[in-house]
Amino acid sequence: MPTDVERWKDEVYGNEIREHLFRFAEEGWDAIPEEEEDAWFERFKWWGLYHQRKGQESYFMMRIGTPNGVLEPGQLRTVAEVADEYARGPVDNPEFGAAYCDWTTRQSIQLHWIKLEDVPDIFEKLEENDLTTQQACGDSWRNIVGCPVAGKDTHEHIDAWPVAEELHETFKGNDAYSNLPRKWKVSVTGCDQGCGQGDINDLAFEPAEKHGELGFNVRVGGGLSRKEPRLARDVDIWVPEEKATDIAAAVTELFNDHGDRDNRYNARIKFLVDEWGADKVRRVLQEDYTDWDLESAGDDLRDQYTYNAGGHEHGDHVGVHEQPDGNYYVGLNVLVGRQGVEDVYELADLADEYGSGEVRLTQRQNVIVTDIPEEDLDDFLAADLLEDYSPDPHPFMRGSIACTGTEFCSLSIVETKNRQVRYARWLKENVDVPDGVTDFHIHLSGCTASCAQPQIADISLRGMKTRKDGEPVEALDVGLGGGLGENPHFAEWVEMRVPADEVPGYIQNLLATYEDERQNDETFRDFIQRQEEDALQELADPEETDYDDPYMHNTKMTWYPYADDDDMDASPAPTNGEGEPISADD
Amino acid sequence: MATRLRLLDDAAWVSVNDERAVGTSEVWPVAESFCSCSLAWLVVEAFVDVGADGRRVEARPHGHCLNCGESGTAPWLPVGKVTDDGFELVEGVRR
C-alpha cells in the first residue's frame, strides 16, 4: 500500500508545485484546505519550504541551496536582505535577535518565520540573483556538498566546483529525477583531505587516479539518520571527470527504480546497499543503467585524508589559508552556524571590500571569505566583526555545532542552538583545554535525524528525555570518539539520558580524565578508541555544576521556547500575511 | 464520520483529523506491557503505527523505559478518544 507521502507525490510534485504555492500565497494562508495541509506541506518542501512545528502554524522555514556552499559576489547581501525583510517572527531569539541566517551542515542557508504570502516576492528577489530554494528539501537531489574551497585550495587534485556545478545544472529542476523514493544527498571531493565528507552521503565522488588520469571513485549508501548510520560503500567504480554526470544519472535511476517506496523508513539507498551488497549494486548499474564498460576503482587518496580525522591537521577551514593564486581565504567561526542579520550585512561588506565578494559556507556551519590579497589581509583580520566570528577561535567555540532543535523543528526532542551556545560559553570559562588540542568537535542534534552530524564528532550529543527529581526533563545521549579520515568511525554511545544541565559537568570530568590518562600526545579520538567498552562508561560521570539551563522543561510542547509566555495556548499562530493572528472564527 | 489518522514528520507526530495530537519526547507511564517494570516510564522516540478501535485512537510507540533502559516497540496503547466535541488525549497510566 503506498504511503501517504507517495500518494501525495503522485498527485502533484516537482516543478508544478510552484504554481500551487503561488496560488496559495496570493489567496492567503487560510486558503489551504485544512484537510489538505499536510499534503501541501510535504510538497512545498520540494521548493525549499518546511512548515514550522506545532504552535507556529502558517510560518515556514525556507532553505536556500547553495551548491558546494558557494555564494557568488552579491548573493550574501541578497540573503541578508531577504532575512531582514521577511524572516522576522512574533518573538525575538534571546541570543540572535529578531532576524538571522543559519548556515547548515550541508552548506545551505535556512531562514525562519517565512510567511506563505511573501514567497513569490522572496523567490523573485532570490532568482534575480541566481539563488534558488528549488529541491533544497523533499525527495530529490538536495544541495550538492563538497570541499568548500574547491578551486581555491592548494591541496586540490581536481577542481570539484565545475563538477558540482554541472551536477547542479543537470539534476535541479529535471523532471526525470524530481520524484525519488527519498532524499538524495551527493558529495563531490576534489582534494586530498576529504573535506567533502563523502562517507556520509548517498552518492560520493572521491578523487582517484587510473591510467595516470585523475577522476573519481564512486561510493554509495552513506548516511547518519535513524540510529542507522552507514558509511558510503565502495562500489568499485572509477569514472573520469567527464563521466561524473553520467554515472550520477545511472545511480539515481537505480535508486528511483529500486528504492523502497512502501516504507519511508527503509527508503534511503543505504538500506538498499545493505540488502544487495556493493557487488550487486555495481552489477545492476552495469547491466541496466550504463551503456559503457565501467572501470574498476582507481587509486584513491584516502590515506591522506585529514579532514575531521581526529588529529590536529585539518578539522575545518577556520583560519587563514593561502590560495594557489597567491590570495588568501579566511575561515571564520560561526558559533552553532547562526548569524544575526546585521552581522551578515557586515560580512558581505567585508567580503566586497577585502575579497572578491564571494563567501563560502562549510559543512561545519562556518563561513569563508575568499580571494583576499596578501596586502589587505591584516586590515581584514583587524575588522571588528572578527571579534565575534574569529579565524582563531577557542576550541570549544570552534567545534560547537547544533541543529535547529525544538525552536522550529517538528522532529526534535530538545532545544539545541541556544543550549549549545550556553554550553560553549560555559566550557570556555570553566574547562581547561587539554594540551595541544586546537579543534574539538561537540555536535548537538535534537533527534536521530542527525542534522548536526553528531556521530562524526569527538563528543556526540543527541536529544532525549529523562526524569530528574520526579519530573521529565530534557536530556542528551552522549557518544564519544567519532570522526572521518582514512578510517572513519562513528561515535560510541557511552552515556544515555544525561539530564541536559549535567552535560557540561560530564564533559569537564571527561576531559580531565583524558588529560590525566592520555599517552604522550594521543589524540582524543585515539584515546577513546583505545578504551575497552566497559572502560568507556567509567571515564566520567555526569555532574551538576553552576551551569544554568533554562530549557529543561518540555520545549517541544511550548509554542516558542523563548517567549515570555511559552504555553502552546499563547501562540499567535496562525497569522495572516501581515503577521496578525487569524482567529478561529474567521 | 471517519477519523483521519496518520503519522507525520518522520513519525514524530500522530495526527488525528489533520491536527498533530501526540508527539515524540513525551514520557508515558505504561502499566506492565512494555518491560519488566510494573510501571514503565516510556520515552516515546517514534511512532510505528496508528489505528482506531471504535472511537479510541491507539498507537504503537517505539522508545525505552527510563527506569530499566529496556528499548523496543510497545504494544498498542491508547492515545485518546474522538468525541463529539473533538479529540481528547489520554492522561495518566496507559495500559
XYZ file of C-alpha atoms in Angstrom:
681
model
C 0.000 0.000 0.000
C 1.518 3.355 -0.961
C 2.391 5.695 1.848
C 0.538 8.982 2.278
C 3.602 10.796 1.008
C 3.857 8.678 -2.146
C 0.156 9.218 -2.801
C 0.518 12.973 -2.358
C 3.557 12.995 -4.638
C 1.668 11.047 -7.304
C -0.968 13.763 -7.395
C 1.288 16.834 -7.558
C 5.072 17.019 -7.229
C 8.179 18.669 -8.567
C 8.209 21.871 -10.574
C 4.409 22.030 -10.829
C 4.141 22.639 -7.064
C 5.292 26.199 -7.685
C 2.063 27.335 -9.357
C 0.036 25.980 -6.428
C 2.402 27.611 -3.952
C 1.942 30.949 -5.666
C -1.839 30.491 -5.793
C -1.968 29.888 -2.044
C 0.368 32.829 -1.480
C -1.999 35.052 -3.454
C -5.107 33.789 -1.663
C -3.519 33.646 1.796
C -2.644 31.013 4.366
C -6.199 30.015 5.163
C -6.900 29.202 1.509
C -5.173 25.867 2.097
C -7.990 23.449 2.950
C -7.375 22.151 6.444
C -7.583 18.515 5.397
C -5.011 19.151 2.639
C -2.450 21.000 4.754
C -0.160 18.049 5.400
C -0.167 17.050 1.732
C 0.747 20.572 0.635
C 3.364 20.955 3.355
C 5.004 17.762 2.133
C 5.005 19.091 -1.436
C 6.198 22.578 -0.522
C 9.414 21.000 0.773
C 10.434 20.415 -2.850
C 10.538 24.185 -3.205
C 12.558 24.557 -0.013
C 9.737 25.362 2.403
C 9.274 23.390 5.601
C 6.223 24.202 7.643
C 7.388 25.021 11.171
C 6.206 22.961 14.083
C 3.029 22.789 16.126
C 2.300 26.174 17.687
C 3.886 28.031 14.749
C 1.229 27.336 12.125
C 1.401 29.441 8.944
C 5.156 30.013 9.341
C 7.806 28.264 7.262
C 11.487 27.569 7.318
C 12.991 28.405 3.918
C 16.120 26.621 2.756
C 18.278 28.073 0.001
C 20.565 25.522 -1.619
C 23.998 26.875 -2.474
C 25.948 24.161 -4.318
C 29.249 23.473 -2.646
C 28.392 26.345 -0.301
C 29.432 28.927 -2.879
C 27.813 32.354 -2.625
C 28.885 34.401 -5.628
C 29.637 38.100 -5.144
C 26.462 39.913 -4.153
C 24.500 36.831 -3.151
C 25.229 37.048 0.573
C 23.796 40.566 0.628
C 20.676 39.269 -1.113
C 20.305 36.603 1.563
C 20.731 39.219 4.285
C 18.110 41.463 2.679
C 15.629 38.593 2.432
C 16.240 37.630 6.065
C 15.968 41.247 7.170
C 12.686 41.879 5.373
C 10.909 38.542 5.591
C 12.419 36.286 8.292
C 11.100 38.008 11.400
C 8.815 36.238 13.818
C 6.495 37.296 16.621
C 9.236 36.934 19.273
C 12.972 37.609 19.190
C 15.533 34.908 19.880
C 17.384 35.926 23.074
C 20.806 35.081 21.610
C 20.409 36.117 17.981
C 17.766 38.819 17.850
C 14.838 39.280 15.524
C 16.281 38.158 12.194
C 19.148 35.784 11.499
C 20.595 33.354 8.985
C 21.533 29.751 9.643
C 24.431 28.139 7.784
C 23.820 24.401 7.714
C 25.976 21.282 7.799
C 25.076 20.753 4.142
C 26.387 24.143 3.063
C 22.889 25.571 2.682
C 21.065 28.522 4.236
C 17.974 28.405 6.412
C 15.676 31.302 7.281
C 12.714 31.069 9.646
C 9.344 32.662 10.233
C 8.700 32.953 6.484
C 5.074 33.716 5.640
C 3.469 31.963 2.701
C 2.149 35.268 1.387
C 5.717 36.567 0.960
C 7.033 33.596 -1.005
C 6.551 34.996 -4.556
C 8.400 38.216 -3.686
C 11.180 36.268 -1.979
C 11.556 33.905 -4.934
C 11.695 36.851 -7.311
C 14.440 38.504 -5.301
C 16.437 35.290 -4.923
C 16.106 34.289 -8.556
C 17.114 37.749 -9.788
C 20.380 36.988 -8.021
C 20.725 33.376 -9.244
C 19.746 31.866 -5.909
C 17.053 29.246 -5.529
C 15.192 27.174 -2.991
C 14.341 24.551 -5.603
C 14.901 20.989 -4.356
C 16.503 22.254 -1.170
C 14.240 19.750 0.627
C 11.923 16.944 -0.466
C 12.533 13.645 -2.227
C 15.029 14.833 -4.794
C 18.620 15.841 -5.437
C 19.452 18.006 -2.449
C 22.125 20.655 -2.264
C 25.391 19.197 -3.531
C 28.161 19.399 -0.971
C 31.903 19.340 -1.368
C 35.215 20.900 -0.414
C 34.108 24.435 0.401
C 37.265 25.921 -1.091
C 37.149 23.918 -4.315
C 39.123 25.763 -6.958
C 40.956 27.796 -4.304
C 42.746 25.060 -2.441
C 46.406 24.182 -2.506
C 45.520 20.606 -1.556
C 43.391 20.067 -4.613
C 43.801 17.353 -7.238
C 40.632 18.097 -9.165
C 38.705 21.337 -9.052
C 35.418 19.883 -7.827
C 33.475 23.122 -8.261
C 32.768 22.752 -12.016
C 31.761 19.135 -11.371
C 29.347 20.171 -8.623
C 28.037 22.957 -10.877
C 27.381 20.545 -13.740
C 25.592 18.112 -11.425
C 23.539 21.001 -10.081
C 22.631 22.201 -13.583
C 21.748 18.686 -14.724
C 19.682 17.471 -11.818
C 17.986 20.590 -10.449
C 14.538 21.077 -11.922
C 14.932 17.984 -14.085
C 11.564 16.241 -14.210
C 13.185 12.848 -14.805
C 14.716 12.970 -11.335
C 12.215 15.103 -9.472
C 10.348 12.417 -7.548
C 12.745 9.965 -5.923
C 11.829 7.487 -3.171
C 13.551 9.686 -0.598
C 16.052 12.489 -0.252
C 19.227 12.161 -2.326
C 22.439 13.623 -0.942
C 25.527 13.925 -3.117
C 29.084 14.940 -2.302
C 31.998 15.806 -4.588
C 35.512 15.862 -3.181
C 38.474 17.056 -5.197
C 41.167 17.489 -2.574
C 43.431 15.083 -0.747
C 41.959 15.999 2.654
C 38.469 14.547 2.345
C 36.582 17.774 3.067
C 33.590 16.698 1.011
C 32.588 14.180 3.720
C 31.572 11.714 1.028
C 31.381 8.914 3.574
C 28.085 10.212 4.953
C 26.332 10.856 1.628
C 24.050 8.747 -0.562
C 26.394 9.212 -3.503
C 30.012 10.269 -3.159
C 32.655 11.225 -5.684
C 36.170 10.946 -4.309
C 39.390 11.776 -6.124
C 41.234 8.786 -7.556
C 43.760 8.050 -10.262
C 43.520 5.466 -13.009
C 45.710 5.065 -16.117
C 47.575 8.157 -14.984
C 44.368 10.188 -15.150
C 42.628 11.862 -12.243
C 38.949 11.119 -11.880
C 36.606 9.903 -9.186
C 35.917 6.715 -7.321
C 32.232 6.268 -6.612
C 30.762 5.343 -3.235
C 27.113 4.738 -2.490
C 24.861 4.449 0.539
C 26.215 6.606 3.345
C 24.076 8.498 5.857
C 23.560 9.115 9.554
C 19.851 9.144 10.236
C 17.563 6.986 12.357
C 20.152 5.320 14.593
C 21.277 3.513 11.439
C 24.470 5.308 10.424
C 26.249 3.920 7.403
C 29.470 4.801 5.661
C 29.146 5.048 1.900
C 30.156 1.738 0.369
C 32.888 1.329 -2.232
C 31.148 0.011 -5.369
C 34.429 -0.415 -7.246
C 33.784 2.150 -9.961
C 36.100 4.837 -11.286
C 34.958 7.485 -13.730
C 36.874 10.233 -15.479
C 35.668 13.740 -14.676
C 33.593 13.954 -17.876
C 31.627 10.848 -16.904
C 30.654 12.059 -13.428
C 27.233 13.272 -14.551
C 26.513 10.060 -16.465
C 27.296 7.777 -13.533
C 25.357 10.095 -11.218
C 22.335 9.739 -13.512
C 22.754 5.966 -13.548
C 22.926 5.626 -9.756
C 19.973 7.982 -9.329
C 17.894 5.976 -11.801
C 18.785 2.772 -9.968
C 17.620 4.365 -6.728
C 14.472 5.657 -8.412
C 13.581 2.162 -9.626
C 14.658 0.066 -6.655
C 14.371 2.336 -3.590
C 11.625 1.320 -1.170
C 8.558 3.489 -1.797
C 6.391 1.396 0.535
C 8.293 2.256 3.686
C 9.876 5.679 4.079
C 11.972 4.456 6.989
C 13.623 1.931 4.709
C 13.782 4.126 1.643
C 17.264 5.661 1.716
C 19.691 3.920 -0.601
C 21.842 2.895 2.364
C 19.251 0.222 3.112
C 19.242 -0.999 -0.498
C 23.026 -1.302 -0.381
C 22.674 -3.231 2.891
C 20.283 -5.614 1.173
C 22.111 -6.003 -2.133
C 25.739 -5.525 -1.204
C 28.178 -3.406 -3.198
C 28.792 -6.119 -5.823
C 25.160 -6.295 -6.831
C 24.865 -2.503 -6.937
C 27.769 -2.450 -9.382
C 26.407 -5.332 -11.453
C 22.950 -3.799 -11.793
C 24.461 -0.428 -12.647
C 26.495 -2.074 -15.404
C 23.723 -4.252 -16.803
C 20.731 -1.946 -16.581
C 21.818 1.652 -16.235
C 25.028 2.268 -18.181
C 25.990 1.885 -21.841
C 29.746 1.892 -21.328
C 32.110 -0.540 -19.628
C 32.526 0.529 -16.032
C 36.103 0.803 -14.886
C 37.116 -0.688 -11.559
C 38.079 1.703 -8.768
C 41.273 3.690 -9.145
C 43.918 4.542 -6.566
C 42.283 6.834 -4.063
C 43.820 9.391 -1.732
C 42.071 8.310 1.410
C 45.293 7.615 3.268
C 45.922 11.368 3.092
C 42.518 12.402 4.408
C 42.931 14.725 7.351
C 39.559 16.464 7.437
C 37.851 15.743 10.753
C 40.207 12.809 11.109
C 40.762 13.307 14.824
C 44.287 14.663 14.555
C 45.472 18.206 14.698
C 45.806 18.776 10.973
C 42.559 19.889 9.440
C 39.238 19.628 11.208
C 37.611 22.514 9.402
C 38.532 25.514 7.228
C 38.784 28.052 10.028
C 41.857 30.258 9.886
C 44.000 31.987 7.274
C 44.986 29.882 4.272
C 46.851 30.711 1.094
C 45.154 30.046 -2.236
C 47.071 28.766 -5.294
C 46.755 32.224 -6.907
C 48.596 33.882 -4.006
C 45.473 35.389 -2.469
C 44.105 34.102 0.836
C 40.918 32.653 2.137
C 39.935 33.181 5.754
C 37.579 30.792 7.509
C 35.546 32.437 10.273
C 33.980 30.546 13.125
C 30.213 30.964 13.442
C 29.065 29.517 16.741
C 26.275 26.983 16.021
C 26.082 28.345 12.467
C 23.778 31.266 13.184
C 24.454 34.948 12.487
C 22.250 37.914 13.263
C 21.287 39.732 10.101
C 23.294 42.893 10.879
C 26.399 40.726 11.123
C 25.559 39.112 7.783
C 25.377 42.540 6.133
C 28.726 43.385 7.672
C 30.228 40.123 6.456
C 29.008 40.882 2.930
C 30.577 44.342 3.177
C 33.911 42.894 4.304
C 33.889 40.314 1.506
C 33.295 43.128 -1.003
C 35.897 45.419 0.485
C 38.734 42.970 1.008
C 37.962 39.934 -1.164
C 36.135 39.322 -4.412
C 32.753 39.499 -2.689
C 32.463 35.733 -2.731
C 31.633 33.925 0.518
C 31.513 30.178 1.025
C 29.747 28.002 3.569
C 31.306 24.938 5.154
C 29.945 21.664 6.491
C 30.991 22.918 9.937
C 28.384 25.707 9.788
C 31.129 28.283 9.258
C 31.814 30.919 6.602
C 34.848 31.559 4.419
C 35.786 34.843 2.797
C 37.886 34.147 -0.291
C 40.247 35.993 -2.617
C 41.818 38.395 -0.123
C 45.093 39.845 -1.454
C 48.011 39.425 0.918
C 48.410 43.199 1.302
C 44.815 43.510 2.579
C 44.931 40.572 4.923
C 45.935 42.458 8.067
C 43.209 45.057 7.588
C 40.630 42.326 7.075
C 41.773 40.470 10.159
C 41.510 43.673 12.205
C 37.820 44.150 11.350
C 35.504 44.407 14.376
C 33.268 41.605 13.105
C 36.076 39.111 13.558
C 35.942 39.591 17.322
C 32.707 37.602 17.256
C 33.484 35.391 14.263
C 37.084 34.573 14.833
C 39.566 32.929 12.474
C 41.327 31.709 15.603
C 38.547 30.724 17.970
C 38.690 28.996 21.308
C 38.464 25.211 20.700
C 35.085 24.892 22.424
C 33.622 27.721 20.380
C 35.173 26.351 17.219
C 33.813 22.850 17.456
C 30.259 23.576 18.587
C 27.654 22.575 16.046
C 23.914 22.355 16.586
C 20.837 21.588 14.518
C 17.650 23.664 14.580
C 16.044 21.887 17.523
C 12.642 22.440 19.094
C 12.824 26.147 18.388
C 11.295 25.369 14.993
C 11.620 21.687 14.089
C 8.836 19.115 14.446
C 11.229 16.225 14.762
C 13.493 17.470 17.505
C 13.082 16.292 21.072
C 15.110 19.040 22.759
C 16.180 22.649 22.442
C 19.570 22.803 20.740
C 21.088 26.017 19.351
C 20.790 28.297 22.348
C 21.704 25.436 24.668
C 24.842 24.740 22.651
C 25.745 28.441 22.785
C 25.461 28.289 26.568
C 27.462 25.029 26.706
C 30.282 26.518 24.610
C 30.487 29.651 26.734
C 30.477 27.673 29.972
C 33.106 25.230 28.736
C 35.303 28.110 27.582
C 35.097 29.739 31.022
C 35.376 26.628 33.162
C 37.188 23.781 31.421
C 40.881 23.537 30.737
C 41.616 22.675 27.139
C 43.795 19.571 27.046
C 47.316 20.326 25.961
C 47.710 20.597 22.208
C 44.004 20.460 21.408
C 43.006 23.218 18.993
C 39.949 21.713 17.417
C 37.418 19.770 19.437
C 34.068 18.822 17.948
C 30.919 18.795 20.042
C 27.859 18.265 17.860
C 24.342 18.514 19.264
C 21.442 17.023 17.329
C 17.922 17.229 18.663
C 16.842 13.825 17.358
C 18.003 10.793 15.434
C 17.729 12.585 12.071
C 21.291 13.691 12.878
C 21.293 17.059 11.083
C 24.197 18.193 13.273
C 26.128 15.075 12.228
C 26.726 14.001 15.836
C 28.177 10.599 15.009
C 31.307 12.153 13.474
C 32.180 14.375 16.415
C 34.578 13.951 19.318
C 31.570 14.332 21.593
C 28.179 13.478 20.129
C 25.053 14.777 21.807
C 21.598 13.565 20.789
C 18.251 14.742 22.133
C 16.456 12.524 24.640
C 14.302 12.784 27.754
C 14.764 11.534 31.269
C 13.269 12.033 34.727
C 15.018 14.127 37.310
C 13.635 14.769 40.765
C 10.483 13.033 39.574
C 9.947 15.355 36.629
C 10.511 14.702 32.921
C 13.417 16.854 31.716
C 15.336 17.345 28.515
C 18.336 15.070 28.320
C 21.048 14.009 25.926
C 22.595 10.728 24.915
C 26.368 11.122 24.776
C 28.642 9.437 22.258
C 32.407 9.641 22.032
C 35.211 9.350 19.529
C 33.570 9.784 16.130
C 35.271 11.223 13.080
C 36.153 10.782 9.421
C 39.548 10.481 7.739
C 41.059 7.389 6.148
C 39.318 5.137 8.655
C 36.065 6.833 9.563
C 34.436 5.838 12.799
C 31.054 6.592 14.259
C 30.856 7.660 17.884
C 30.324 5.033 20.558
C 27.208 5.829 22.582
C 28.503 5.810 26.127
C 26.214 7.726 28.494
C 22.487 7.612 27.892
C 19.829 10.054 29.036
C 22.060 12.558 30.804
C 19.964 15.482 32.071
C 20.901 18.423 29.879
C 22.120 20.504 32.826
C 24.623 17.772 33.773
C 26.257 17.507 30.357
C 28.781 20.356 30.778
C 29.928 18.761 34.056
C 30.268 15.427 32.276
C 32.428 16.992 29.549
C 34.560 18.724 32.187
C 35.121 15.436 34.016
C 35.756 13.553 30.786
C 38.399 15.980 29.558
C 40.115 15.901 32.934
C 40.335 12.107 32.636
C 41.651 12.427 29.094
C 44.318 14.878 30.190
C 45.346 12.591 33.066
C 45.336 9.281 31.218
C 46.320 10.085 27.632
C 49.540 8.550 26.422
C 52.017 11.159 25.208
C 50.278 13.333 22.635
C 47.491 10.842 21.996
C 44.500 12.478 20.321
C 41.091 12.375 21.963
C 39.793 10.069 19.250
C 42.694 7.657 19.675
C 42.267 7.816 23.441
C 38.616 6.819 23.133
C 39.344 4.071 20.639
C 41.960 2.596 22.973
C 39.366 2.045 25.706
C 37.548 -1.229 26.311
C 33.775 -0.940 26.128
C 33.335 -1.153 29.900
C 36.059 1.399 30.487
C 34.253 3.942 28.330
C 31.446 4.030 30.852
C 33.906 4.680 33.649
C 35.687 7.620 32.069
C 33.466 10.257 33.646
C 30.187 10.887 35.409
C 27.555 13.492 34.663
C 27.515 16.240 37.256
C 25.585 19.349 38.119
C 27.722 22.466 38.099
C 26.970 26.172 38.147
C 25.925 25.833 34.507
C 22.329 27.015 34.307
C 19.974 25.551 31.697
C 16.733 27.444 31.136
C 15.376 24.850 28.700
C 14.940 21.781 30.882
C 11.162 21.736 30.543
C 9.407 20.181 27.558
C 10.301 22.785 24.941
C 8.665 20.709 22.224
C 5.307 21.458 23.788
C 5.843 25.206 24.004
C 4.739 27.363 21.082
C 8.176 29.032 21.151
C 10.657 28.151 23.888
C 11.951 31.709 24.347
C 8.624 33.512 24.586
C 7.797 35.065 27.965
C 4.589 33.056 27.892
C 5.627 29.939 26.031
C 2.441 27.975 26.628
C 1.045 26.461 23.451
C -2.220 28.302 24.013
C -0.393 31.647 23.998
C 0.712 31.233 20.386
C -0.311 33.989 17.969
C -0.202 31.485 15.105
C -1.624 31.072 12.586
C -1.225 34.599 11.303
C -2.075 36.317 8.047
C 0.289 37.963 5.589
C 0.711 40.928 7.917
C 1.571 38.689 10.835
C -1.766 39.305 12.558
C -3.408 36.345 14.291
C -6.165 34.691 12.318
C -9.000 33.966 14.675
C -10.616 30.530 14.606
C -13.892 32.203 13.704
C -12.537 33.761 10.507
C -17.828 10.290 10.343
C -14.450 8.713 9.572
C -11.460 9.751 11.657
C -8.339 10.611 9.677
C -5.229 9.150 11.301
C -1.671 9.327 10.098
C 1.931 9.625 11.229
C 3.726 12.822 10.234
C 7.163 14.393 10.360
C 9.147 11.171 10.087
C 6.832 9.521 12.618
C 7.411 12.225 15.224
C 3.688 13.021 15.489
C 0.346 11.228 15.481
C -2.114 13.321 13.513
C -5.824 12.986 14.283
C -8.189 14.685 11.873
C -5.320 16.758 10.466
C -4.153 18.046 13.848
C -0.857 16.984 15.391
C -2.226 15.409 18.543
C 0.627 13.499 20.185
C 4.349 13.932 19.628
C 7.562 12.178 20.456
C 9.550 13.251 23.513
C 6.606 12.649 25.825
C 7.190 10.365 28.794
C 4.297 7.936 29.183
C 3.619 5.859 32.311
C 2.811 2.409 30.937
C 1.448 -0.441 33.064
C 3.151 -3.819 32.722
C 3.082 -4.285 28.971
C 6.399 -2.753 27.900
C 9.184 -4.140 30.093
C 9.629 -5.955 33.376
C 8.875 -2.810 35.399
C 5.443 -2.805 36.972
C 5.181 0.775 35.778
C 7.380 1.690 32.829
C 8.256 5.317 32.129
C 8.349 5.170 28.372
C 10.156 7.902 26.427
C 8.454 7.972 23.055
C 11.107 8.271 20.336
C 8.923 7.486 17.310
C 5.556 6.062 16.399
C 5.446 2.835 14.441
C 1.732 2.723 13.701
C -1.534 4.423 14.493
C -5.042 2.970 14.397
C -8.507 3.157 15.905
C -10.709 0.842 17.890
C -14.098 2.447 17.680
C -13.643 5.978 18.987
C -10.455 5.065 20.773
C -7.256 6.108 18.952
C -4.256 3.898 19.586
C -0.617 3.945 18.591
C 2.416 1.723 18.816
C 5.249 3.876 20.156
C 8.918 2.988 19.916
C 11.109 4.075 22.788
C 12.682 2.993 26.018
C 11.904 2.786 29.712
C 13.553 5.410 31.885
C 13.640 3.012 34.816
C 15.305 -0.051 33.347
C 16.565 1.121 29.947
C 14.631 -1.555 28.043
C 14.199 -0.425 24.444
C 11.664 -1.517 21.881
C 8.237 -1.067 20.375
C 5.292 -1.094 22.757
C 2.039 -2.904 22.037
C -0.969 -0.819 21.023
C -1.512 1.858 23.645
C -4.303 4.393 23.898
C -3.614 7.912 22.677
C -7.036 9.443 23.155
C -10.617 9.256 22.051
C -12.695 11.023 19.466
C -15.730 12.688 20.999
C -18.496 14.787 19.539
C -16.522 17.833 20.686
C -13.237 16.781 19.142
C -10.246 14.732 20.238
C -9.439 14.119 23.913
C -5.975 12.998 24.929
C -5.490 10.139 27.375
C -3.942 11.170 30.656
C -2.365 9.075 33.382
C -1.238 5.468 33.191
C -1.648 3.762 29.824
C -2.480 0.111 29.641
